[in-house]
Amino acid sequence: MNEKHIVSSFDRDLEAIQAQIMKMGGMVERAIADAARSLETRDEELAEEVRRADAAIDALEEKINEEAALLIARRAPAASDLRLVLTVIKISASLERIGDYAKNIAKRTAVLTSMTQVNGSPAALRRMAREVEEMLRDVLDAYIQRDAGVAEDVIARDQDVDQMYNAIFREFLTFMMEDARNITPCMHLHFIAKNTERMGDLVTSVAEQVIYLVTGEMPDEPRPKGDKTSTDPSISPVS
């Protein structure tokens, strides 16, 4: 009877931690969407909300890590349960970093509002952010459903984000060459694009953890990578 009680308590603790992961995921999804919208609409108040909300994301990651560590110490979980707890810790770390990138995007919004707007770029960046947001939503669903197939699809979709980044990067180079006044805003916008691309990378890290949780193994195939800006001399700013 006591053993059954211990197992029941463990399950409740585990469910509580997983609920916090989903809450954190929802907060990060909103941060991505709001950061992109604040940039497109030049909404400094919304950008400030994103910056303030990041503290809550950070606090939730810390809480998840503390509770996961206590769970391991108190319950000494079996291999499969231990894998789940370790996955939770790694996913929360990725989510926290995505939140940081969203905050960084929001920080640049206030700077860009005082500069000449580069035609079409905010909308393009928002489309890129929307794809990352949808990938995150799908991978969190995959986590709940324990669906490795959906997680694998999310990993493959990161190539689309990389291609969007490559296209935006080329456009920024063109704008900067056409008019020197575009250099400063384009540099800020490039950092935003790169942050969004890195958010996509972190979403794929979450997907890899979902696959590990379901199968017990990390994906064998190297993660496909579509960002060519550091290796392609035709689009790299370094000659």
PDB file of C-alpha atoms in Angstrom:
ATOM      1  CA  MET A   1       0.000   0.000   0.000  1.00  0.00           C
ATOM      2  CA  ASN A   2       2.862   2.363   0.860  1.00  0.00           C
ATOM      3  CA  GLU A   3       4.605   1.569  -2.437  1.00  0.00           C
ATOM      4  CA  LYS A   4       1.403   2.350  -4.344  1.00  0.00           C
ATOM      5  CA  HIS A   5       1.159   5.644  -2.472  1.00  0.00           C
ATOM      6  CA  ILE A   6       4.766   6.513  -3.408  1.00  0.00           C
ATOM      7  CA  VAL A   7       4.133   5.722  -7.080  1.00  0.00           C
ATOM      8  CA  SER A   8       0.969   7.823  -7.036  1.00  0.00           C
ATOM      9  CA  SER A   9       2.845  10.747  -5.463  1.00  0.00           C
ATOM     10  CA  PHE A  10       5.591  10.448  -8.084  1.00  0.00           C
ATOM     11  CA  ASP A  11       3.059  10.499 -10.899  1.00  0.00           C
ATOM     12  CA  ARG A  12       1.384  13.582  -9.458  1.00  0.00           C
ATOM     13  CA  ASP A  13       4.728  15.361  -9.117  1.00  0.00           C
ATOM     14  CA  LEU A  14       5.638  14.430 -12.674  1.00  0.00           C
ATOM     15  CA  GLU A  15       2.318  15.607 -14.044  1.00  0.00           C
ATOM     16  CA  ALA A  16       2.724  18.926 -12.242  1.00  0.00           C
ATOM     17  CA  ILE A  17       6.147  19.489 -13.800  1.00  0.00           C
ATOM     18  CA  GLN A  18       4.866  18.603 -17.262  1.00  0.00           C
ATOM     19  CA  ALA A  19       1.974  21.029 -16.812  1.00  0.00           C
ATOM     20  CA  GLN A  20       4.520  23.739 -16.037  1.00  0.00           C
ATOM     21  CA  ILE A  21       6.432  22.870 -19.224  1.00  0.00           C
ATOM     22  CA  MET A  22       3.266  23.369 -21.250  1.00  0.00           C
ATOM     23  CA  LYS A  23       2.569  26.650 -19.462  1.00  0.00           C
ATOM     24  CA  MET A  24       6.108  27.797 -20.209  1.00  0.00           C
ATOM     25  CA  GLY A  25       5.711  26.751 -23.831  1.00  0.00           C
ATOM     26  CA  GLY A  26       2.547  28.828 -24.142  1.00  0.00           C
ATOM     27  CA  MET A  27       4.303  31.851 -22.665  1.00  0.00           C
ATOM     28  CA  VAL A  28       7.171  31.482 -25.137  1.00  0.00           C
ATOM     29  CA  GLU A  29       4.780  31.106 -28.075  1.00  0.00           C
ATOM     30  CA  ARG A  30       3.138  34.371 -27.069  1.00  0.00           C
ATOM     31  CA  ALA A  31       6.526  36.071 -26.672  1.00  0.00           C
ATOM     32  CA  ILE A  32       7.477  35.120 -30.239  1.00  0.00           C
ATOM     33  CA  ALA A  33       4.181  36.350 -31.667  1.00  0.00           C
ATOM     34  CA  ASP A  34       4.143  39.589 -29.682  1.00  0.00           C
ATOM     35  CA  ALA A  35       7.779  40.405 -30.445  1.00  0.00           C
ATOM     36  CA  ALA A  36       7.179  39.979 -34.176  1.00  0.00           C
ATOM     37  CA  ARG A  37       3.943  41.971 -34.084  1.00  0.00           C
ATOM     38  CA  SER A  38       5.537  44.791 -32.101  1.00  0.00           C
ATOM     39  CA  LEU A  39       8.239  45.038 -34.763  1.00  0.00           C
ATOM     40  CA  GLU A  40       5.799  45.052 -37.665  1.00  0.00           C
ATOM     41  CA  THR A  41       3.476  47.628 -36.084  1.00  0.00           C
ATOM     42  CA  ARG A  42       6.227  49.595 -34.309  1.00  0.00           C
ATOM     43  CA  ASP A  43       4.388  49.086 -31.045  1.00  0.00           C
ATOM     44  CA  GLU A  44       6.862  50.029 -28.325  1.00  0.00           C
ATOM     45  CA  GLU A  45       4.388  49.284 -25.537  1.00  0.00           C
ATOM     46  CA  LEU A  46       3.899  45.718 -26.768  1.00  0.00           C
ATOM     47  CA  ALA A  47       7.665  45.315 -27.102  1.00  0.00           C
ATOM     48  CA  GLU A  48       8.057  46.399 -23.479  1.00  0.00           C
ATOM     49  CA  GLU A  49       5.465  43.796 -22.443  1.00  0.00           C
ATOM     50  CA  VAL A  50       7.574  41.110 -24.110  1.00  0.00           C
ATOM     51  CA  ARG A  51      10.644  42.294 -22.248  1.00  0.00           C
ATOM     52  CA  ARG A  52       8.843  42.289 -18.898  1.00  0.00           C
ATOM     53  CA  ALA A  53       7.262  38.874 -19.505  1.00  0.00           C
ATOM     54  CA  ASP A  54      10.666  37.275 -20.009  1.00  0.00           C
ATOM     55  CA  ALA A  55      11.294  37.457 -16.263  1.00  0.00           C
ATOM     56  CA  ALA A  56       8.304  35.165 -15.683  1.00  0.00           C
ATOM     57  CA  ILE A  57       9.651  32.692 -18.260  1.00  0.00           C
ATOM     58  CA  ASP A  58      13.025  32.679 -16.518  1.00  0.00           C
ATOM     59  CA  ALA A  59      11.402  32.166 -13.129  1.00  0.00           C
ATOM     60  CA  LEU A  60       9.331  29.257 -14.414  1.00  0.00           C
ATOM     61  CA  GLU A  61      12.411  27.546 -15.852  1.00  0.00           C
ATOM     62  CA  GLU A  62      14.122  27.860 -12.468  1.00  0.00           C
ATOM     63  CA  LYS A  63      11.075  26.396 -10.732  1.00  0.00           C
ATOM     64  CA  ILE A  64      10.904  23.473 -13.166  1.00  0.00           C
ATOM     65  CA  ASN A  65      14.588  22.697 -12.675  1.00  0.00           C
ATOM     66  CA  GLU A  66      14.288  22.824  -8.889  1.00  0.00           C
ATOM     67  CA  GLU A  67      11.247  20.557  -8.835  1.00  0.00           C
ATOM     68  CA  ALA A  68      12.823  18.139 -11.311  1.00  0.00           C
ATOM     69  CA  ALA A  69      15.978  17.917  -9.194  1.00  0.00           C
ATOM     70  CA  LEU A  70      13.907  17.278  -6.057  1.00  0.00           C
ATOM     71  CA  LEU A  71      11.920  14.609  -7.875  1.00  0.00           C
ATOM     72  CA  ILE A  72      15.106  12.781  -8.826  1.00  0.00           C
ATOM     73  CA  ALA A  73      16.515  13.076  -5.305  1.00  0.00           C
ATOM     74  CA  ARG A  74      13.354  11.982  -3.513  1.00  0.00           C
ATOM     75  CA  ARG A  75      11.945   9.328  -5.830  1.00  0.00           C
ATOM     76  CA  ALA A  76      15.040   7.784  -7.475  1.00  0.00           C
ATOM     77  CA  PRO A  77      13.026   7.196 -10.667  1.00  0.00           C
ATOM     78  CA  ALA A  78      13.502   4.172 -12.898  1.00  0.00           C
ATOM     79  CA  ALA A  79      15.224   4.525 -16.257  1.00  0.00           C
ATOM     80  CA  SER A  80      12.177   5.499 -18.330  1.00  0.00           C
ATOM     81  CA  ASP A  81      10.938   7.975 -15.733  1.00  0.00           C
ATOM     82  CA  LEU A  82      14.409   9.410 -15.287  1.00  0.00           C
ATOM     83  CA  ARG A  83      14.591   9.963 -19.050  1.00  0.00           C
ATOM     84  CA  LEU A  84      11.356  11.920 -18.866  1.00  0.00           C
ATOM     85  CA  VAL A  85      12.607  14.114 -16.020  1.00  0.00           C
ATOM     86  CA  LEU A  86      15.908  14.823 -17.803  1.00  0.00           C
ATOM     87  CA  THR A  87      13.998  15.638 -20.998  1.00  0.00           C
ATOM     88  CA  VAL A  88      11.865  18.138 -19.088  1.00  0.00           C
ATOM     89  CA  ILE A  89      15.001  19.894 -17.830  1.00  0.00           C
ATOM     90  CA  LYS A  90      16.488  20.148 -21.316  1.00  0.00           C
ATOM     91  CA  ILE A  91      13.244  21.303 -22.917  1.00  0.00           C
ATOM     92  CA  SER A  92      12.796  24.020 -20.296  1.00  0.00           C
ATOM     93  CA  ALA A  93      16.331  25.247 -21.022  1.00  0.00           C
ATOM     94  CA  SER A  94      15.575  25.499 -24.746  1.00  0.00           C
ATOM     95  CA  LEU A  95      12.310  27.312 -24.069  1.00  0.00           C
ATOM     96  CA  GLU A  96      14.072  29.799 -21.800  1.00  0.00           C
ATOM     97  CA  ARG A  97      16.617  30.580 -24.519  1.00  0.00           C
ATOM     98  CA  ILE A  98      13.863  31.052 -27.102  1.00  0.00           C
ATOM     99  CA  GLY A  99      12.263  33.519 -24.702  1.00  0.00           C
ATOM    100  CA  ASP A 100      15.573  35.376 -24.469  1.00  0.00           C
ATOM    101  CA  TYR A 101      15.727  35.713 -28.246  1.00  0.00           C
ATOM    102  CA  ALA A 102      12.155  37.034 -28.324  1.00  0.00           C
ATOM    103  CA  LYS A 103      13.140  39.580 -25.685  1.00  0.00           C
ATOM    104  CA  ASN A 104      16.160  40.615 -27.764  1.00  0.00           C
ATOM    105  CA  ILE A 105      13.895  41.175 -30.765  1.00  0.00           C
ATOM    106  CA  ALA A 106      11.619  43.342 -28.648  1.00  0.00           C
ATOM    107  CA  LYS A 107      14.585  45.378 -27.428  1.00  0.00           C
ATOM    108  CA  ARG A 108      15.446  46.385 -30.998  1.00  0.00           C
ATOM    109  CA  THR A 109      11.881  47.503 -31.753  1.00  0.00           C
ATOM    110  CA  ALA A 110      12.306  50.726 -29.769  1.00  0.00           C
ATOM    111  CA  VAL A 111      15.519  51.490 -31.657  1.00  0.00           C
ATOM    112  CA  LEU A 112      13.963  50.847 -35.057  1.00  0.00           C
ATOM    113  CA  THR A 113      10.921  53.060 -34.474  1.00  0.00           C
ATOM    114  CA  SER A 114      13.127  56.133 -34.827  1.00  0.00           C
ATOM    115  CA  MET A 115      14.629  54.936 -38.120  1.00  0.00           C
ATOM    116  CA  THR A 116      13.427  54.805 -41.698  1.00  0.00           C
ATOM    117  CA  GLN A 117      11.413  51.650 -42.250  1.00  0.00           C
ATOM    118  CA  VAL A 118      12.892  49.178 -44.725  1.00  0.00           C
ATOM    119  CA  ASN A 119      10.098  48.270 -47.127  1.00  0.00           C
ATOM    120  CA  GLY A 120       8.620  44.808 -46.605  1.00  0.00           C
ATOM    121  CA  SER A 121      11.124  43.636 -44.026  1.00  0.00           C
ATOM    122  CA  PRO A 122       8.919  43.668 -40.885  1.00  0.00           C
ATOM    123  CA  ALA A 123       6.246  41.585 -42.632  1.00  0.00           C
ATOM    124  CA  ALA A 124       8.868  39.121 -43.895  1.00  0.00           C
ATOM    125  CA  LEU A 125      10.336  38.800 -40.424  1.00  0.00           C
ATOM    126  CA  ARG A 126       6.899  38.242 -38.952  1.00  0.00           C
ATOM    127  CA  ARG A 127       6.235  35.425 -41.445  1.00  0.00           C
ATOM    128  CA  MET A 128       9.508  33.840 -40.379  1.00  0.00           C
ATOM    129  CA  ALA A 129       8.594  34.219 -36.693  1.00  0.00           C
ATOM    130  CA  ARG A 130       5.127  32.770 -37.343  1.00  0.00           C
ATOM    131  CA  GLU A 131       6.697  29.634 -38.818  1.00  0.00           C
ATOM    132  CA  VAL A 132       8.887  29.225 -35.729  1.00  0.00           C
ATOM    133  CA  GLU A 133       5.861  29.784 -33.486  1.00  0.00           C
ATOM    134  CA  GLU A 134       3.892  27.093 -35.347  1.00  0.00           C
ATOM    135  CA  MET A 135       6.843  24.702 -35.123  1.00  0.00           C
ATOM    136  CA  LEU A 136       6.986  25.262 -31.371  1.00  0.00           C
ATOM    137  CA  ARG A 137       3.247  24.670 -30.997  1.00  0.00           C
ATOM    138  CA  ASP A 138       3.510  21.428 -32.969  1.00  0.00           C
ATOM    139  CA  VAL A 139       6.521  20.136 -31.052  1.00  0.00           C
ATOM    140  CA  LEU A 140       4.795  20.792 -27.726  1.00  0.00           C
ATOM    141  CA  ASP A 141       1.817  18.811 -29.020  1.00  0.00           C
ATOM    142  CA  ALA A 142       4.258  16.069 -30.052  1.00  0.00           C
ATOM    143  CA  TYR A 143       5.648  16.077 -26.518  1.00  0.00           C
ATOM    144  CA  ILE A 144       2.211  15.637 -24.965  1.00  0.00           C
ATOM    145  CA  GLN A 145       1.180  12.969 -27.489  1.00  0.00           C
ATOM    146  CA  ARG A 146       4.616  11.278 -27.419  1.00  0.00           C
ATOM    147  CA  ASP A 147       4.623  11.508 -31.217  1.00  0.00           C
ATOM    148  CA  ALA A 148       8.141  11.088 -32.635  1.00  0.00           C
ATOM    149  CA  GLY A 149       6.833  11.425 -36.201  1.00  0.00           C
ATOM    150  CA  VAL A 150       5.561  14.959 -35.626  1.00  0.00           C
ATOM    151  CA  ALA A 151       8.841  15.830 -33.915  1.00  0.00           C
ATOM    152  CA  GLU A 152      10.764  14.598 -36.960  1.00  0.00           C
ATOM    153  CA  ASP A 153       8.563  16.738 -39.199  1.00  0.00           C
ATOM    154  CA  VAL A 154       9.350  19.791 -37.067  1.00  0.00           C
ATOM    155  CA  ILE A 155      13.068  19.145 -37.489  1.00  0.00           C
ATOM    156  CA  ALA A 156      12.640  18.990 -41.264  1.00  0.00           C
ATOM    157  CA  ARG A 157      10.668  22.257 -41.280  1.00  0.00           C
ATOM    158  CA  ASP A 158      13.603  24.117 -39.772  1.00  0.00           C
ATOM    159  CA  GLN A 159      15.099  24.146 -43.280  1.00  0.00           C
ATOM    160  CA  ASP A 160      12.206  26.391 -44.341  1.00  0.00           C
ATOM    161  CA  VAL A 161      13.122  28.853 -41.595  1.00  0.00           C
ATOM    162  CA  ASP A 162      16.746  28.780 -42.724  1.00  0.00           C
ATOM    163  CA  GLN A 163      15.718  29.488 -46.310  1.00  0.00           C
ATOM    164  CA  MET A 164      13.588  32.420 -45.156  1.00  0.00           C
ATOM    165  CA  TYR A 165      16.599  33.747 -43.289  1.00  0.00           C
ATOM    166  CA  ASN A 166      18.834  33.392 -46.350  1.00  0.00           C
ATOM    167  CA  ALA A 167      16.327  35.269 -48.514  1.00  0.00           C
ATOM    168  CA  ILE A 168      15.920  38.075 -45.973  1.00  0.00           C
ATOM    169  CA  PHE A 169      19.684  38.355 -45.576  1.00  0.00           C
ATOM    170  CA  ARG A 170      20.109  38.792 -49.332  1.00  0.00           C
ATOM    171  CA  GLU A 171      17.456  41.508 -49.351  1.00  0.00           C
ATOM    172  CA  PHE A 172      19.201  43.387 -46.560  1.00  0.00           C
ATOM    173  CA  LEU A 173      22.487  43.306 -48.458  1.00  0.00           C
ATOM    174  CA  THR A 174      20.729  44.727 -51.515  1.00  0.00           C
ATOM    175  CA  PHE A 175      19.059  47.497 -49.496  1.00  0.00           C
ATOM    176  CA  MET A 176      22.369  48.453 -47.866  1.00  0.00           C
ATOM    177  CA  MET A 177      24.184  48.609 -51.205  1.00  0.00           C
ATOM    178  CA  GLU A 178      21.433  50.705 -52.763  1.00  0.00           C
ATOM    179  CA  ASP A 179      21.301  53.327 -50.017  1.00  0.00           C
ATOM    180  CA  ALA A 180      23.800  53.872 -47.196  1.00  0.00           C
ATOM    181  CA  ARG A 181      20.968  55.192 -45.014  1.00  0.00           C
ATOM    182  CA  ASN A 182      19.621  51.644 -44.888  1.00  0.00           C
ATOM    183  CA  ILE A 183      22.782  50.228 -43.313  1.00  0.00           C
ATOM    184  CA  THR A 184      21.940  50.864 -39.660  1.00  0.00           C
ATOM    185  CA  PRO A 185      18.281  49.707 -39.744  1.00  0.00           C
ATOM    186  CA  CYS A 186      19.236  46.715 -41.877  1.00  0.00           C
ATOM    187  CA  MET A 187      21.885  45.678 -39.388  1.00  0.00           C
ATOM    188  CA  HIS A 188      19.300  45.755 -36.592  1.00  0.00           C
ATOM    189  CA  LEU A 189      16.840  43.833 -38.752  1.00  0.00           C
ATOM    190  CA  HIS A 190      19.522  41.290 -39.599  1.00  0.00           C
ATOM    191  CA  PHE A 191      20.125  40.623 -35.908  1.00  0.00           C
ATOM    192  CA  ILE A 192      16.381  40.101 -35.516  1.00  0.00           C
ATOM    193  CA  ALA A 193      16.346  37.655 -38.436  1.00  0.00           C
ATOM    194  CA  LYS A 194      19.311  35.774 -36.985  1.00  0.00           C
ATOM    195  CA  ASN A 195      17.652  35.583 -33.574  1.00  0.00           C
ATOM    196  CA  THR A 196      14.546  34.153 -35.212  1.00  0.00           C
ATOM    197  CA  GLU A 197      16.638  31.592 -37.095  1.00  0.00           C
ATOM    198  CA  ARG A 198      18.266  30.566 -33.829  1.00  0.00           C
ATOM    199  CA  MET A 199      14.838  30.178 -32.233  1.00  0.00           C
ATOM    200  CA  GLY A 200      14.082  27.674 -34.973  1.00  0.00           C
ATOM    201  CA  ASP A 201      17.256  25.785 -34.083  1.00  0.00           C
ATOM    202  CA  LEU A 202      16.163  25.627 -30.456  1.00  0.00           C
ATOM    203  CA  VAL A 203      12.739  24.320 -31.447  1.00  0.00           C
ATOM    204  CA  THR A 204      14.490  21.495 -33.304  1.00  0.00           C
ATOM    205  CA  SER A 205      16.447  20.796 -30.105  1.00  0.00           C
ATOM    206  CA  VAL A 206      13.113  20.366 -28.324  1.00  0.00           C
ATOM    207  CA  ALA A 207      12.008  18.033 -31.133  1.00  0.00           C
ATOM    208  CA  GLU A 208      15.154  15.958 -30.694  1.00  0.00           C
ATOM    209  CA  GLN A 209      14.380  15.627 -26.983  1.00  0.00           C
ATOM    210  CA  VAL A 210      10.854  14.434 -27.826  1.00  0.00           C
ATOM    211  CA  ILE A 211      12.317  11.767 -30.113  1.00  0.00           C
ATOM    212  CA  TYR A 212      14.739  10.753 -27.356  1.00  0.00           C
ATOM    213  CA  LEU A 213      11.872  10.558 -24.869  1.00  0.00           C
ATOM    214  CA  VAL A 214       9.799   8.324 -27.149  1.00  0.00           C
ATOM    215  CA  THR A 215      12.519   6.081 -28.588  1.00  0.00           C
ATOM    216  CA  GLY A 216      15.277   6.220 -25.979  1.00  0.00           C
ATOM    217  CA  GLU A 217      17.725   7.388 -28.639  1.00  0.00           C
ATOM    218  CA  MET A 218      18.699  10.717 -30.146  1.00  0.00           C
ATOM    219  CA  PRO A 219      18.133  11.085 -33.922  1.00  0.00           C
ATOM    220  CA  ASP A 220      20.880   9.394 -35.926  1.00  0.00           C
ATOM    221  CA  GLU A 221      20.712  11.693 -38.928  1.00  0.00           C
ATOM    222  CA  PRO A 222      22.611  15.005 -38.746  1.00  0.00           C
ATOM    223  CA  ARG A 223      20.234  17.913 -38.340  1.00  0.00           C
ATOM    224  CA  PRO A 224      19.534  19.413 -41.807  1.00  0.00           C
ATOM    225  CA  LYS A 225      20.835  22.959 -42.045  1.00  0.00           C
ATOM    226  CA  GLY A 226      19.774  25.542 -44.593  1.00  0.00           C
ATOM    227  CA  ASP A 227      21.551  28.641 -43.305  1.00  0.00           C
ATOM    228  CA  LYS A 228      24.259  29.249 -45.914  1.00  0.00           C
ATOM    229  CA  THR A 229      25.212  32.798 -44.976  1.00  0.00           C
ATOM    230  CA  SER A 230      28.404  31.771 -43.200  1.00  0.00           C
ATOM    231  CA  THR A 231      29.651  29.457 -45.971  1.00  0.00           C
ATOM    232  CA  ASP A 232      28.321  30.856 -49.239  1.00  0.00           C
ATOM    233  CA  PRO A 233      30.632  33.630 -50.481  1.00  0.00           C
ATOM    234  CA  SER A 234      27.896  35.024 -52.692  1.00  0.00           C
ATOM    235  CA  ILE A 235      25.800  36.016 -49.670  1.00  0.00           C
ATOM    236  CA  SER A 236      28.326  36.285 -46.866  1.00  0.00           C
ATOM    237  CA  PRO A 237      29.213  39.825 -45.726  1.00  0.00           C
ATOM    238  CA  VAL A 238      32.790  38.684 -45.239  1.00  0.00           C
ATOM    239  CA  SER A 239      34.789  38.689 -48.477  1.00  0.00           C
TER     240      SER A 239
END
